[in-house]
GROMACS .gro file of C-alpha atoms in nm:
model
  167
    1MET     CA    1   2.644   1.088  -1.081
    2ASN     CA    2   2.538   0.766  -0.941
    3PRO     CA    3   2.310   0.565  -1.155
    4PHE     CA    4   2.075   0.496  -0.854
    5THR     CA    5   2.053   0.864  -0.768
    6PHE     CA    6   1.983   0.945  -1.126
    7VAL     CA    7   1.686   0.688  -1.139
    8MET     CA    8   1.554   0.794  -0.820
    9SER     CA    9   1.561   1.156  -0.887
   10LYS     CA   10   1.394   1.092  -1.207
   11PHE     CA   11   1.119   0.881  -1.042
   12PHE     CA   12   1.046   1.143  -0.783
   13TYR     CA   13   1.055   1.434  -1.020
   14THR     CA   14   0.739   1.611  -0.989
   15GLY     CA   15   0.882   1.968  -1.020
   16ALA     CA   16   0.787   2.276  -1.231
   17GLY     CA   17   0.665   2.189  -1.569
   18ALA     CA   18   0.635   1.811  -1.465
   19VAL     CA   19   0.302   1.655  -1.591
   20VAL     CA   20   0.179   1.412  -1.340
   21ALA     CA   21  -0.146   1.240  -1.440
   22PHE     CA   22  -0.432   1.236  -1.167
   23GLU     CA   23  -0.419   0.862  -1.142
   24GLU     CA   24  -0.034   0.866  -1.068
   25LYS     CA   25  -0.111   1.099  -0.807
   26ARG     CA   26  -0.378   0.857  -0.678
   27ALA     CA   27  -0.112   0.577  -0.688
   28TRP     CA   28   0.112   0.771  -0.475
   29ILE     CA   29  -0.155   0.828  -0.213
   30THR     CA   30  -0.246   0.460  -0.219
   31GLY     CA   31   0.126   0.351  -0.156
   32VAL     CA   32   0.232   0.601   0.098
   33VAL     CA   33  -0.111   0.564   0.304
   34ALA     CA   34  -0.059   0.174   0.301
   35ILE     CA   35   0.289   0.178   0.415
   36ALA     CA   36   0.210   0.475   0.691
   37GLY     CA   37  -0.108   0.276   0.808
   38TYR     CA   38   0.100  -0.039   0.845
   39ALA     CA   39   0.395   0.136   1.022
   40VAL     CA   40   0.156   0.283   1.283
   41TYR     CA   41  -0.005  -0.050   1.340
   42LEU     CA   42   0.353  -0.220   1.388
   43ALA     CA   43   0.459   0.072   1.624
   44LEU     CA   44   0.128   0.017   1.837
   45VAL     CA   45   0.152  -0.360   1.868
   46LEU     CA   46   0.511  -0.385   1.910
   47GLY     CA   47   0.531  -0.112   2.151
   48ARG     CA   48   0.279  -0.321   2.357
   49TRP     CA   49   0.520  -0.643   2.335
   50GLY     CA   50   0.682  -0.721   2.641
   51THR     CA   51   0.518  -0.475   2.861
   52GLY     CA   52   0.297  -0.687   3.082
   53PRO     CA   53   0.130  -0.520   3.402
   54SER     CA   54   0.403  -0.638   3.624
   55GLY     CA   55   0.697  -0.542   3.381
   56ASP     CA   56   0.728  -0.926   3.257
   57GLY     CA   57   0.748  -1.034   2.901
   58VAL     CA   58   0.407  -1.073   2.712
   59PRO     CA   59   0.401  -1.312   2.437
   60LEU     CA   60   0.350  -1.137   2.102
   61THR     CA   61   0.033  -1.349   2.039
   62GLU     CA   62  -0.114  -1.217   2.365
   63VAL     CA   63  -0.058  -0.848   2.266
   64PRO     CA   64  -0.394  -0.665   2.205
   65TYR     CA   65  -0.399  -0.625   1.848
   66VAL     CA   66  -0.759  -0.616   1.707
   67THR     CA   67  -0.826  -0.239   1.826
   68PRO     CA   68  -0.508  -0.120   1.667
   69LEU     CA   69  -0.564  -0.311   1.339
   70LEU     CA   70  -0.928  -0.189   1.301
   71TRP     CA   71  -0.827   0.174   1.379
   72THR     CA   72  -0.520   0.178   1.160
   73VAL     CA   73  -0.717  -0.002   0.881
   74GLY     CA   74  -1.007   0.254   0.910
   75GLY     CA   75  -0.754   0.538   0.947
   76ALA     CA   76  -0.587   0.458   0.635
   77ILE     CA   77  -0.891   0.410   0.431
   78ALA     CA   78  -1.013   0.754   0.560
   79ALA     CA   79  -0.690   0.907   0.495
   80ALA     CA   80  -0.690   0.790   0.126
   81ILE     CA   81  -1.047   0.912   0.078
   82LEU     CA   82  -0.958   1.265   0.223
   83LEU     CA   83  -0.614   1.295   0.025
   84ASN     CA   84  -0.804   1.187  -0.306
   85ILE     CA   85  -1.058   1.444  -0.244
   86ALA     CA   86  -0.807   1.706  -0.154
   87VAL     CA   87  -0.607   1.633  -0.489
   88ALA     CA   88  -0.922   1.645  -0.691
   89VAL     CA   89  -1.025   1.959  -0.551
   90ALA     CA   90  -0.702   2.137  -0.608
   91ARG     CA   91  -0.720   2.021  -0.975
   92PRO     CA   92  -1.083   1.967  -1.053
   93GLY     CA   93  -1.037   1.952  -1.430
   94GLU     CA   94  -0.823   1.654  -1.391
   95ALA     CA   95  -1.008   1.433  -1.166
   96ASP     CA   96  -1.267   1.304  -1.410
   97VAL     CA   97  -1.021   1.281  -1.692
   98LYS     CA   98  -0.886   0.889  -1.761
   99ASP     CA   99  -0.762   0.808  -2.092
  100GLN     CA  100  -0.694   0.447  -2.225
  101ARG     CA  101  -0.340   0.460  -2.082
  102ASP     CA  102  -0.460   0.527  -1.740
  103LYS     CA  103  -0.709   0.245  -1.760
  104GLU     CA  104  -0.442  -0.001  -1.889
  105ILE     CA  105  -0.184   0.114  -1.616
  106GLY     CA  106  -0.467   0.074  -1.334
  107ARG     CA  107  -0.543  -0.256  -1.455
  108LEU     CA  108  -0.174  -0.380  -1.482
  109GLY     CA  109  -0.125  -0.260  -1.120
  110GLU     CA  110  -0.422  -0.407  -0.988
  111HIS     CA  111  -0.330  -0.763  -1.143
  112ALA     CA  112  -0.001  -0.732  -1.002
  113GLY     CA  113  -0.097  -0.621  -0.671
  114GLN     CA  114  -0.372  -0.898  -0.634
  115SER     CA  115  -0.079  -1.178  -0.644
  116PHE     CA  116   0.012  -1.057  -0.264
  117LEU     CA  117  -0.366  -1.062  -0.150
  118VAL     CA  118  -0.374  -1.422  -0.273
  119ILE     CA  119  -0.037  -1.485  -0.109
  120GLY     CA  120  -0.176  -1.354   0.213
  121ALA     CA  121  -0.489  -1.534   0.187
  122VAL     CA  122  -0.329  -1.854   0.118
  123THR     CA  123  -0.079  -1.815   0.415
  124ALA     CA  124  -0.373  -1.723   0.631
  125LEU     CA  125  -0.554  -2.044   0.514
  126ILE     CA  126  -0.250  -2.254   0.581
  127LEU     CA  127  -0.189  -2.085   0.932
  128SER     CA  128  -0.558  -2.160   1.009
  129MET     CA  129  -0.536  -2.520   0.906
  130ALA     CA  130  -0.230  -2.579   1.106
  131GLY     CA  131  -0.399  -2.422   1.418
  132ALA     CA  132  -0.197  -2.105   1.444
  133ASP     CA  133  -0.299  -1.825   1.674
  134ARG     CA  134  -0.554  -1.579   1.540
  135PHE     CA  135  -0.283  -1.318   1.592
  136TRP     CA  136  -0.075  -1.468   1.316
  137ILE     CA  137  -0.377  -1.539   1.082
  138SER     CA  138  -0.493  -1.162   1.110
  139ASN     CA  139  -0.155  -1.042   1.061
  140ALA     CA  140  -0.105  -1.254   0.755
  141LEU     CA  141  -0.414  -1.104   0.600
  142TYR     CA  142  -0.324  -0.772   0.692
  143LEU     CA  143   0.030  -0.790   0.560
  144GLY     CA  144  -0.132  -0.941   0.228
  145PHE     CA  145  -0.362  -0.619   0.204
  146VAL     CA  146  -0.075  -0.408   0.254
  147LEU     CA  147   0.172  -0.567   0.027
  148SER     CA  148  -0.111  -0.579  -0.248
  149ALA     CA  149  -0.149  -0.197  -0.225
  150VAL     CA  150   0.217  -0.112  -0.211
  151LEU     CA  151   0.309  -0.342  -0.513
  152GLY     CA  152  -0.002  -0.230  -0.719
  153SER     CA  153   0.116   0.139  -0.655
  154VAL     CA  154   0.480   0.050  -0.737
  155VAL     CA  155   0.381  -0.121  -1.067
  156LYS     CA  156   0.147   0.181  -1.171
  157LEU     CA  157   0.401   0.426  -1.080
  158ALA     CA  158   0.686   0.221  -1.267
  159ALA     CA  159   0.440   0.212  -1.567
  160TYR     CA  160   0.391   0.606  -1.545
  161ARG     CA  161   0.764   0.696  -1.517
  162TRP     CA  162   0.916   0.453  -1.778
  163GLY     CA  163   0.614   0.323  -1.964
  164PHE     CA  164   0.492  -0.005  -2.015
  165GLN     CA  165   0.434  -0.269  -2.289
  166SER     CA  166   0.045  -0.302  -2.372
  167TRP     CA  167  -0.071  -0.637  -2.522
   0.00000   0.00000   0.00000
């Protein structure tokens, strides 16, 4: 068996008898919703790029991006809330249980994810000082938020699956 296949099958194993912590399920929800929301945003914005009223090319910075950005961010937040509620309703006894390990993994994931939030903010600051278009500044911030959520989720999932060193 390919080592990559073995690692990935172990990573995604949630079959019969598998114990998945509620916080691990929340990490899955956060990561998947962040990726899906950003993919929808990119599809909407890039789908409008180059399709002007007369069929001529529209520069990317002139593509209307504010409405898709607000809707995808709002939709991702709403989807994450609804999915978390659905998981809590499906297993009501697990929703309120959070042990020390869950807290430490959550803290580790949040600290790791915040690095991309800072990178996105610094990038937006630099773009602003350089006089870049608002399109690029907004997208740098949004990408920073998405990468923060994804990295935080990946770190949490890795810690749940393979363990972590508690300091």
